[in-house]
Coordinates of C-alpha atoms in Angstrom, one line a residue:
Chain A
X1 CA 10.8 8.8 -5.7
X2 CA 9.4 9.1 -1.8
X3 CA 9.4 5.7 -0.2
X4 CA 5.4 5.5 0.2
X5 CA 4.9 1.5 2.8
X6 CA 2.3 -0.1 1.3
X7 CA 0.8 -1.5 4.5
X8 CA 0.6 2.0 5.8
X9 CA -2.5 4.6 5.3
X10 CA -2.6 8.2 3.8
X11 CA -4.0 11.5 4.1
X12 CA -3.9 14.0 1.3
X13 CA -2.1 16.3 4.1
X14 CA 1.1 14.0 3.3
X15 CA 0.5 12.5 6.9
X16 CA 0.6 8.4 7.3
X17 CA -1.4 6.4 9.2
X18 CA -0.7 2.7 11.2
X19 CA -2.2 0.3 13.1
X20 CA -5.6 0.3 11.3
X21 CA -6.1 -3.6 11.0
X22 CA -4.7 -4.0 14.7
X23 CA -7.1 -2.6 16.8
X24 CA -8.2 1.1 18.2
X25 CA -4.9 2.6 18.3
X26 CA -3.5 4.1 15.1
X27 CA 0.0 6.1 15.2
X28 CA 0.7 9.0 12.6
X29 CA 3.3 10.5 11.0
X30 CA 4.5 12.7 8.0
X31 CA 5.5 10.9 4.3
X32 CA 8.8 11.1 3.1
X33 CA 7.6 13.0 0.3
X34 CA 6.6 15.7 3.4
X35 CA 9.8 15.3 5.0
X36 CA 11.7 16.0 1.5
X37 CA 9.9 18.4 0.6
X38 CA 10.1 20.5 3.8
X39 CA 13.6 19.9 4.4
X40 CA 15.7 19.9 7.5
X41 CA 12.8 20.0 9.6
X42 CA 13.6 21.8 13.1
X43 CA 10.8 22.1 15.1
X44 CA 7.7 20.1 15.5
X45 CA 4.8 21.4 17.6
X46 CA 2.6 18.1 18.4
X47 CA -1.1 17.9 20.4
X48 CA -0.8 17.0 24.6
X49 CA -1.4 13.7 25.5
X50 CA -5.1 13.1 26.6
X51 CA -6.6 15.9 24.3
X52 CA -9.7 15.0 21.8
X53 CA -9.1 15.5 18.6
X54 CA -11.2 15.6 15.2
X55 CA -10.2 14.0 11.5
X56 CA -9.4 17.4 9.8
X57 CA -8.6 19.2 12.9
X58 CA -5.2 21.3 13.0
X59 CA -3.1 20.2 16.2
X60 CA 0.5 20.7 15.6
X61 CA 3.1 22.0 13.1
X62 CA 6.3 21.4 11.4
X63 CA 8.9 24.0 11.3
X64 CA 11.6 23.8 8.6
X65 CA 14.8 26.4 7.3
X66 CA 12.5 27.5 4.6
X67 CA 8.9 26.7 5.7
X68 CA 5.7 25.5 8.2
X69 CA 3.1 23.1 7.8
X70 CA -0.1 22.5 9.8
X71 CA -0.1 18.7 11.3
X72 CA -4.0 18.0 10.9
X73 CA -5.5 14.8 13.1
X74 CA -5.9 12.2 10.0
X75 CA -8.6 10.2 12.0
X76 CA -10.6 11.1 15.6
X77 CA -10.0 10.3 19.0
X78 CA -8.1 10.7 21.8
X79 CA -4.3 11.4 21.6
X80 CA -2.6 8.9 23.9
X81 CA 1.0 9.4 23.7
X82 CA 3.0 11.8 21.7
X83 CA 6.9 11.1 20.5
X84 CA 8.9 13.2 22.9
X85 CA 12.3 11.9 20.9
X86 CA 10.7 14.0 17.5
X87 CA 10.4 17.0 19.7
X88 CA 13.5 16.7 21.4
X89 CA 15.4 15.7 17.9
X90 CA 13.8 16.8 14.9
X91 CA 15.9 15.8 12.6
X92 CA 14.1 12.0 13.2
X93 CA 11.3 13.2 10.6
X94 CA 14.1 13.8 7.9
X95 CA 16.2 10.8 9.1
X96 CA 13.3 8.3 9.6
X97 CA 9.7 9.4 8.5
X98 CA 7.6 6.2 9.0
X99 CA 10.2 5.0 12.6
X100 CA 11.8 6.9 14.9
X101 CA 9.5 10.2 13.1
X102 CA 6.4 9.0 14.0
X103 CA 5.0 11.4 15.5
X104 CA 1.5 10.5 17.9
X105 CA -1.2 8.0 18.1
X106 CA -4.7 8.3 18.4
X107 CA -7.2 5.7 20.3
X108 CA -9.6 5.7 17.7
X109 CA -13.4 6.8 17.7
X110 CA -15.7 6.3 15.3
X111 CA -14.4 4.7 11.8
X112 CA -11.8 6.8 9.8
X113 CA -12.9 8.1 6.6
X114 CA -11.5 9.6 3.0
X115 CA -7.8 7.5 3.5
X116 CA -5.8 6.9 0.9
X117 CA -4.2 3.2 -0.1
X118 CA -0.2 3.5 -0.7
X119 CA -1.4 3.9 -4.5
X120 CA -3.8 6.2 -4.3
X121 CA -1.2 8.2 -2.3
X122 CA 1.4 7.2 -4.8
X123 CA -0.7 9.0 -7.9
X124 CA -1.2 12.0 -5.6
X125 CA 2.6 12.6 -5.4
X126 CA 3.5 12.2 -8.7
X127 CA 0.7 14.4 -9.8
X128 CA 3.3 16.7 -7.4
X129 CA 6.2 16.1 -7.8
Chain B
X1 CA 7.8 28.9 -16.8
X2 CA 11.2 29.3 -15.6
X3 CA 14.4 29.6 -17.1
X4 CA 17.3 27.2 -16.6
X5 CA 20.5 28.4 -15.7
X6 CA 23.7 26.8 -17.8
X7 CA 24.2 24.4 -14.6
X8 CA 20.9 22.9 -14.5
X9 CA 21.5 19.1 -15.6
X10 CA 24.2 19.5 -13.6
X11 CA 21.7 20.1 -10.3
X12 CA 19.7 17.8 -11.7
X13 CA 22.1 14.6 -11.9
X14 CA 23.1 15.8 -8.3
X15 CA 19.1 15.1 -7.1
X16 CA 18.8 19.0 -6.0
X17 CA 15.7 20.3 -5.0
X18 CA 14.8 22.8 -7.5
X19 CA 12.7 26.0 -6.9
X20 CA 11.3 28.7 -8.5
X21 CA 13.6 31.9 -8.0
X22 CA 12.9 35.2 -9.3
X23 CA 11.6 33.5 -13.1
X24 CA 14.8 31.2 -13.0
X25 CA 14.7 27.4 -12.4
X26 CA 17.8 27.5 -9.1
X27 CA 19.0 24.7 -7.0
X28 CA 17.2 25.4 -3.4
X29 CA 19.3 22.9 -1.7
X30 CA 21.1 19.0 -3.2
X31 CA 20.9 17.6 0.6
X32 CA 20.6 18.3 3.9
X33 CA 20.6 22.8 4.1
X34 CA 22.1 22.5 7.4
X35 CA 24.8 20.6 6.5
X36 CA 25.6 23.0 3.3
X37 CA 25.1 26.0 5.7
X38 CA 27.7 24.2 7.9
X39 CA 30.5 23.5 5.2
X40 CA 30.0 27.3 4.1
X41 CA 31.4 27.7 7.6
X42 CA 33.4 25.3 8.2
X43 CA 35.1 24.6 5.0
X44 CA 33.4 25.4 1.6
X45 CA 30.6 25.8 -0.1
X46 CA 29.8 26.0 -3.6
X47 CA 26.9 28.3 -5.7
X48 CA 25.4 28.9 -8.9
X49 CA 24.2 32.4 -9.0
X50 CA 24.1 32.0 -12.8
X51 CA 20.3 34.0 -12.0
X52 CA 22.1 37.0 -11.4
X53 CA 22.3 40.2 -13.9
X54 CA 25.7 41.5 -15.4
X55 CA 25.3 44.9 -16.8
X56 CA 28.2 46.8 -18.7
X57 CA 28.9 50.8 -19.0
X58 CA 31.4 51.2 -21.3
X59 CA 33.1 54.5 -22.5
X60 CA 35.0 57.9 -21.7
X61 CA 31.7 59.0 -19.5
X62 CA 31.2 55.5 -17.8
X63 CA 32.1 56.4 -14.5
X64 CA 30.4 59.6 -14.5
X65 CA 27.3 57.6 -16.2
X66 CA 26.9 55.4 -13.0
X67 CA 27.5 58.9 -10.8
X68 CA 24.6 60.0 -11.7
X69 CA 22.5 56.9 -12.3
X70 CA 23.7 55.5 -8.6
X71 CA 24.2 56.5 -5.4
X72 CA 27.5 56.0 -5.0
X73 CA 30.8 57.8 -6.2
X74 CA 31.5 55.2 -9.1
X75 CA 34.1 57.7 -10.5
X76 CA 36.2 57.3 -7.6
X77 CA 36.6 53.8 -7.9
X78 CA 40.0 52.2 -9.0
X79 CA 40.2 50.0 -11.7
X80 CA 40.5 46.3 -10.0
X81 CA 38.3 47.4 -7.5
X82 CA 34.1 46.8 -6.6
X83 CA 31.3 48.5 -4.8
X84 CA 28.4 47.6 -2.7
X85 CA 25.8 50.4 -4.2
X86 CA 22.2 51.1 -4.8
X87 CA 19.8 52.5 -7.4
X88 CA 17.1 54.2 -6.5
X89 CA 14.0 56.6 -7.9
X90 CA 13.6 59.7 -8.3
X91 CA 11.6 59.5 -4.3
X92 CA 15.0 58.0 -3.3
X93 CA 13.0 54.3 -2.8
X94 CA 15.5 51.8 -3.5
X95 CA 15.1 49.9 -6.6
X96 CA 17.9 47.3 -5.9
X97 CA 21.0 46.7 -3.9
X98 CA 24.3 46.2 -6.5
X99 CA 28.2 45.6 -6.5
X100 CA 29.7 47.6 -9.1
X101 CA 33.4 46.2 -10.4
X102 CA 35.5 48.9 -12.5
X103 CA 37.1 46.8 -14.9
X104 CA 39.5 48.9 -16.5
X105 CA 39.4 53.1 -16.9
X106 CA 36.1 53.1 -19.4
X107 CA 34.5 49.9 -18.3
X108 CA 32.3 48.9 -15.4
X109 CA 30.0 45.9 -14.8
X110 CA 27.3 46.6 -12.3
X111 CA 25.6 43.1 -11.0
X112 CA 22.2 43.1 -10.0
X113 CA 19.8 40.8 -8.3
X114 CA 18.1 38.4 -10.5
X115 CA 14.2 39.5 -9.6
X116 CA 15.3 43.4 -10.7
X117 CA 18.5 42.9 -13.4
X118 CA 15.5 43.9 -16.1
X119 CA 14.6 46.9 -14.1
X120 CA 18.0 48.0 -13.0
X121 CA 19.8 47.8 -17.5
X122 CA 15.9 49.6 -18.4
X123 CA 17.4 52.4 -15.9
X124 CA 21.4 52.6 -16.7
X125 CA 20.1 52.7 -20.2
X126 CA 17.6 55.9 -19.8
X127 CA 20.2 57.2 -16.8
X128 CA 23.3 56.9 -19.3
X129 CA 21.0 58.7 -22.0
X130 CA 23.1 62.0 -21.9
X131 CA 26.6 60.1 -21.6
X132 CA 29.2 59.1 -24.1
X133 CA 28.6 55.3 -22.4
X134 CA 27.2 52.4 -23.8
X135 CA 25.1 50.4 -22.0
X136 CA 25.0 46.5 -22.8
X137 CA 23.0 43.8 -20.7
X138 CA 24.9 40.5 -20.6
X139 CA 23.3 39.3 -18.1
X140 CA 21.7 36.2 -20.5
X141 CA 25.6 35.5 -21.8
X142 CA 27.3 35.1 -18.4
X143 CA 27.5 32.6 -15.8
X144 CA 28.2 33.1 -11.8
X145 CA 29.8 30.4 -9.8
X146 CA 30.6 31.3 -6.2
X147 CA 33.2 29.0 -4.2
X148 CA 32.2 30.3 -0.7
X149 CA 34.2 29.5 2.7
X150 CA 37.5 29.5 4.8
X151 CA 38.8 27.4 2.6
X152 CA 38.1 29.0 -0.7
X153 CA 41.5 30.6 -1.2
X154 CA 43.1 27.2 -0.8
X155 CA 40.4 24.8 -3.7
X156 CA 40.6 28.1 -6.1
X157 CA 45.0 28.7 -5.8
X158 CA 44.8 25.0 -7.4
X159 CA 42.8 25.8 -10.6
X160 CA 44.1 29.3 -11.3
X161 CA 47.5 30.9 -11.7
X162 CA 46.0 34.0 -10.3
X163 CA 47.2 35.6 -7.8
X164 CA 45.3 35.2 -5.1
X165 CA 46.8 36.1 -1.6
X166 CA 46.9 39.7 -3.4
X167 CA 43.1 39.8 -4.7
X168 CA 41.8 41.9 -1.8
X169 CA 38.1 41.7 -0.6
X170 CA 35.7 44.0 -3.1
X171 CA 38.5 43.5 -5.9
X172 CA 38.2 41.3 -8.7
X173 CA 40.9 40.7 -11.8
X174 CA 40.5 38.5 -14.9
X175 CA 42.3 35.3 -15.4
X176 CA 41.9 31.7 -16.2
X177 CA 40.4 29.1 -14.0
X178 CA 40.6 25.6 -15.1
X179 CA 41.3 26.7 -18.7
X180 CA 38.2 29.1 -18.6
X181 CA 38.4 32.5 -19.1
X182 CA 36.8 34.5 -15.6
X183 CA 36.3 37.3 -14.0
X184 CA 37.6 36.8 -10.1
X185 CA 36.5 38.8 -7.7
X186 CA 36.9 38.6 -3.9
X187 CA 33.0 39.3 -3.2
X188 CA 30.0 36.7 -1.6
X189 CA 27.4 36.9 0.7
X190 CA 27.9 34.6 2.9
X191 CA 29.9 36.3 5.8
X192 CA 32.9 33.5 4.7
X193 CA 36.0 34.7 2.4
X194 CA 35.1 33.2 -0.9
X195 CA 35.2 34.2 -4.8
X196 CA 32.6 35.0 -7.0
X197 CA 33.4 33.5 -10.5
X198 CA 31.9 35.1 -13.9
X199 CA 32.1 33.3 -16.6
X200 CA 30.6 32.2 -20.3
X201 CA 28.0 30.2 -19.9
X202 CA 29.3 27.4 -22.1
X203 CA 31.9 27.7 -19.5
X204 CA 30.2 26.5 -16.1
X205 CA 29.7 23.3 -16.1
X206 CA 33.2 22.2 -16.9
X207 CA 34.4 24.6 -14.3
X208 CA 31.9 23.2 -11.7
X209 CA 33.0 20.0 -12.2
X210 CA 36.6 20.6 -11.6
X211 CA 36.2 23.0 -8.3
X212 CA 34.0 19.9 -7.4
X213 CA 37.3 17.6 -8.3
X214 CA 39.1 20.5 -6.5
X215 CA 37.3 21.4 -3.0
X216 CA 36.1 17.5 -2.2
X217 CA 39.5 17.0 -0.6
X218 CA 38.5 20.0 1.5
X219 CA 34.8 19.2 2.0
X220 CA 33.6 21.4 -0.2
X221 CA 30.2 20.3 -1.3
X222 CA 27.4 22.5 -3.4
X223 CA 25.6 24.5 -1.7
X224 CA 21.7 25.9 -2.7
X225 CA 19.8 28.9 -2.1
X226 CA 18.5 27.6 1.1
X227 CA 21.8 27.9 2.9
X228 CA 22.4 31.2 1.1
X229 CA 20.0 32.5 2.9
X230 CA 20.3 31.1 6.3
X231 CA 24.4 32.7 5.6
X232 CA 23.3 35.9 4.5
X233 CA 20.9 35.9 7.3
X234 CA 23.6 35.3 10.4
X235 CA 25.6 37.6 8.4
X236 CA 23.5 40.7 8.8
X237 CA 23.1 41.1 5.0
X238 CA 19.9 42.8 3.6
X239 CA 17.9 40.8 0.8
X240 CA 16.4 42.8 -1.6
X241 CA 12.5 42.2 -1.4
X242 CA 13.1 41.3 2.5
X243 CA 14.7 44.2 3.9
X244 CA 15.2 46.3 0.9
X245 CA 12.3 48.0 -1.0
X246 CA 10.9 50.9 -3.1
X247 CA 8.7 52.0 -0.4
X248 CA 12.4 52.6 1.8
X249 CA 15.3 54.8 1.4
X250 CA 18.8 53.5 1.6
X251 CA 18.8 55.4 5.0
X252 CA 15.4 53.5 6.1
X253 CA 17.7 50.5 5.8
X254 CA 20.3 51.7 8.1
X255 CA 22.8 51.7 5.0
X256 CA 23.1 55.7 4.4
X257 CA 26.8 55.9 4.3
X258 CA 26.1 54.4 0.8
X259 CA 24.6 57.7 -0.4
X260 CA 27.8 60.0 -1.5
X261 CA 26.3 63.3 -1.6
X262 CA 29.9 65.0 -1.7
X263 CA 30.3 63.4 -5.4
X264 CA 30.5 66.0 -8.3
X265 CA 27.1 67.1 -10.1
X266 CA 23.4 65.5 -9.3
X267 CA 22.6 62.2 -9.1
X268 CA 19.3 60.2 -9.1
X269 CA 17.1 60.9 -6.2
X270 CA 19.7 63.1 -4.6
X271 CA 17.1 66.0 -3.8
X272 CA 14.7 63.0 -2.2
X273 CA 17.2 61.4 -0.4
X274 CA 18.9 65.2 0.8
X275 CA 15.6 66.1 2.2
X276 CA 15.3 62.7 4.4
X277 CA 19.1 62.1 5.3
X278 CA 19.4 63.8 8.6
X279 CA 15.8 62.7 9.5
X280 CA 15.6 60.4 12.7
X281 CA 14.7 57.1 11.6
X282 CA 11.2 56.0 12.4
X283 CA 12.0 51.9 12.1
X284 CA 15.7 50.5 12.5
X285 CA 16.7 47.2 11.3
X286 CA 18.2 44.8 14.2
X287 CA 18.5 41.7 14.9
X288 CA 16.2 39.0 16.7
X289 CA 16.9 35.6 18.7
X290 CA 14.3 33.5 19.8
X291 CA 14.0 32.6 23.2
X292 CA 12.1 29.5 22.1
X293 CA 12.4 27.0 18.8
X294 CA 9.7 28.7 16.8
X295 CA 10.6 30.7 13.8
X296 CA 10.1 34.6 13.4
X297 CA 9.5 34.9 9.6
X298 CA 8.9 37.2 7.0
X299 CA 6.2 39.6 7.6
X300 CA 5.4 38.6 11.4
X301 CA 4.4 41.3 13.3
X302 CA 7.0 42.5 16.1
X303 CA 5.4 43.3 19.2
X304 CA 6.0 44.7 23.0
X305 CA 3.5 44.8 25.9
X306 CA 0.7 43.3 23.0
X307 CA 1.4 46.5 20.6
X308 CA 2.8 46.0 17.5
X309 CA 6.5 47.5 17.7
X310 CA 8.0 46.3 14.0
X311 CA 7.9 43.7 11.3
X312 CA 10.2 40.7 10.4
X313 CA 11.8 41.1 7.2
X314 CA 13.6 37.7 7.4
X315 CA 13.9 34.9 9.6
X316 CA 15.6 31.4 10.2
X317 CA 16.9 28.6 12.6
X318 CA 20.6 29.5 12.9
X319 CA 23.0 26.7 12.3
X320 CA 25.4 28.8 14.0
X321 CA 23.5 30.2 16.9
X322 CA 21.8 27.3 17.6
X323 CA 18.2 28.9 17.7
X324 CA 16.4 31.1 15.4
X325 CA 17.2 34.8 14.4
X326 CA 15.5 37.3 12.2
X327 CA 16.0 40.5 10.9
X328 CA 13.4 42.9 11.8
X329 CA 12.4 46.9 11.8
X330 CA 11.4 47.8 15.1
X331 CA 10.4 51.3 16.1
X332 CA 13.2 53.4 17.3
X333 CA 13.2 53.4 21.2
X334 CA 12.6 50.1 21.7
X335 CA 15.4 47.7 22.8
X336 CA 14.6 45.1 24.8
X337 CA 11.2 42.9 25.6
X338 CA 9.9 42.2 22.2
X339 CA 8.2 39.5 20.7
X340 CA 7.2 38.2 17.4
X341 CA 3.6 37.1 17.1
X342 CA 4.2 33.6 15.0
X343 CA 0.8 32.4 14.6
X344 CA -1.1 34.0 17.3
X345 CA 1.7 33.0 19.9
X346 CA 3.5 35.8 21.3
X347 CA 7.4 34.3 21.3
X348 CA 9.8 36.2 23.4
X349 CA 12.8 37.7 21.1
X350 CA 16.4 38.8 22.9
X351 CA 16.9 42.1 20.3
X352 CA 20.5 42.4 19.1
X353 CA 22.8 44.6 17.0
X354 CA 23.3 43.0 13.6
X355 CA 25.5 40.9 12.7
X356 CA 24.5 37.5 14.0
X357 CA 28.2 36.4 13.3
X358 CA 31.2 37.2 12.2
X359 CA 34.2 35.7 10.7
X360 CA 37.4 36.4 12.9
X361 CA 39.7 37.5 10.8
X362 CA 41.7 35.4 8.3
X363 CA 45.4 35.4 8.6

């Protein structure tokens, strides 16, 4: 069983999401269950710094031996700072989903919608796995 | 549903991802694929192919059976000794890609790939029709555990009293491995030296377990289908499906010099494949590497100066290379400044001669 943090948020894209009760700035990333799943991930495309982005909107992607996955935006905004180290070393996503994986953050706009809890997200692997 | 191979609680109680392959329930990788890839390499690796078919011809007109149901000159073969063949129609489309071992004067096992090995016995049978053969599918009774890498020779020597040093590569000989009885043969697809283990299926997981016990000291570790892949890949070995198809002759595929047209009397798609042979190619399979990190895969269009030159037929980061490669079939003509359209993206593609890598030779 995926480690699944229970103070972090969801999406059902596999993505997590911190920072919510803090303030305006949330940083994302991919689940374990994600990571697992994809394998040794080796390439990870991410949006540029100062670009807008929409909840739902595809800005990035995830390259691994076998496969690719979409990174969507979980919540809208404006992208603030992206993790160079994830791009550099991709391996970090495998190694260290919800740390040195994370992947961007977002200054929020608007209230994010349709997250999951760390249960909800919980039922929704298992239902997968 | 898929089936289980005879080594599937054994995957299991190891945590390996399992995937649908071809109807069978296979281990896709137990850890890390780059690090099994690696040991493959490096050391060893180790695989169940339990998904593959075993198909027997046995009788006084075996040989000349699989003459005439094959491409190849079967006939010819020495007992002891293997073939890499095909099968194709009557349009000379391949139907699979096989390795053929001659067991003894009147017996031959042909092994084909899991997603065809239903296709391939349906054939032999209606091929072998006018023969004094027997044709008997196995496949369901027989096990296939590969110990793959430069260090294969070394974990095998200590379960078998089999010799060896003198099984040469496309040879295979019977004897006992760990107190199971096996077929060993001197065959992979990896691009390592390795051995390619049949066996009963009430046989495999003991004899997993002890070329485990065996190749640890060596760093062997098991090895899934992911990194079989990636090795076959840098290898420059056609997958059936990826570069292989009905709708292409063995000579579409670069691999003509499997047809033996000089063998006595006709043969299955001889009269297609006569009328093609001398043809120049249209496509050629070569080899791609990236400029960039993105992946060329399976089914990407191929493209030069925004026209669409060829298609991928396979594609993966290289462990070895460092960056990714794909197999491709690129109009003939065209040799340098290609790129593969991944997404909309046009990545630029050095194009190479095939293999990606190659062992240097074992002393």
């Amino acid at each position: 069983m995926s480690s699944i943090p229970d103070e972090l948020s969801y999406t059902k894209e596999h993505e997590w999401v911190a920072g919510l009760d803090d303030g305006r700035t949330v940083t994302v990333g991919i689940t374990a269950f994600a990571a697992e799943a994809l394998g040794d991930v080796v390439f990870v495309q991410l949006p540029e710094a100062g670009s807008t982005v929409e909840a739902g909107d595809s800005i990035g992607e995830v390259e691994s031996t076998k496969s690719v996955s979409e990174i969507y935006a979980p919540v809208g905004g404006e992208v603030t700072e992206v993790n160079q180290a994830v791009v550099d070393d991709p391996s970090l996503v495998n190694n260290d989903p919800y740390g040195e994986g994370w992947m961007f953050r977002v200054r929020l706009e608007g209230d994010p919608e349709d997250l999951l809890t760390a249960e909800e997200y919980g039922a929704l692997t298992s239902g997968d796995s | 549903m898929s089936r289980p191979t005879p080594l599937r609680d054994v995957h299991e109680s190891l945590g390996a991802t399992l995937t649908d392959f071809a109807g069978w329930l296979m281990p896709l990788r137990y850890g890390s694929e780059s690090a099994e890839h690696n040991a493959v390499r490096t050391a060893a690796g180790l695989f169940d192919l339990s998904h593959m078919g075993e198909i027997f011809l046995t009788g006084p007109q075996a040989g000349q059976a699989l003459d005439y149901a094959l491409v190849g000159h079967l006939s010819a073969l020495a007992p002891g000794r293997a073939r890499y063949t095909m099968i194709v129609g009557e349009d000379g489309g391949v139907l699979d890609d096989l390795i053929v071992y001659r067991l003894a004067d009147e017996r031959f096992m042909v092994v084909a790939n899991a997603s065809n090995y239903l296709l391939v016995a349906r054939e032999l049978a209606a091929r072998a029709a006018g023969f004094d053969a027997v044709v008997d599918d196995q496949s369901e009774q027989w096990a296939l555990i590969a110990v793959q890498g430069p260090r294969a020779q070394e974990i095998l020597s200590s379960l078998t009293d089999a010799d060896l040093p003198g099984l040469k590569y496309y040879a295979g000989l019977p004897g006992v491995v760990a107190g199971a009885q096996a077929l060993i043969a001197r065959t992979g697809y990896t691009g390592e030296d390795g051995f390619e283990l049949f066996i009963a299926n009430e046989d495999a997981a003991p004899l997993w377990q002890e070329l485990v016990k065996a190749g640890e000291p060596y760093g062997l570790i098991p090895a899934g289908l992911s990194s079989r892949d990636t090795l076959r890949l840098e290898a420059g070995m056609p997958l059936y499906g990826n570069e292989l198809s009905t709708a292409l002759t063995p000579f579409d595929a670069g691999l003509g010099r499997v047809v033996k047209f000089d063998k006595p009397g006709d043969f299955v798609g001889r009269a297609a494949l006569e009328a093609v042979k001398d043809d120049p190619p249209r496509r050629r399979l070569v080899g791609l590497v990236a400029h960039g990190r993105r992946v060329p895969r399976h089914g990407y269009p191929v493209t030069k100066d925004g026209a669409v030159v060829g298609e991928v037929t396979s594609g993966a980061p290289s462990q070895t290379l460092g960056k990714p490669i794909a197999m491709a079939y690129v109009d003939t003509g065209v040799t340098e400044g290609v790129a593969v359209d991944i997404r909309g993206s046009q990545e630029g593609m050095d194009l190479v001669a095939l293999p990606f890598y190659k062992r240097s030779a074992h002393s």
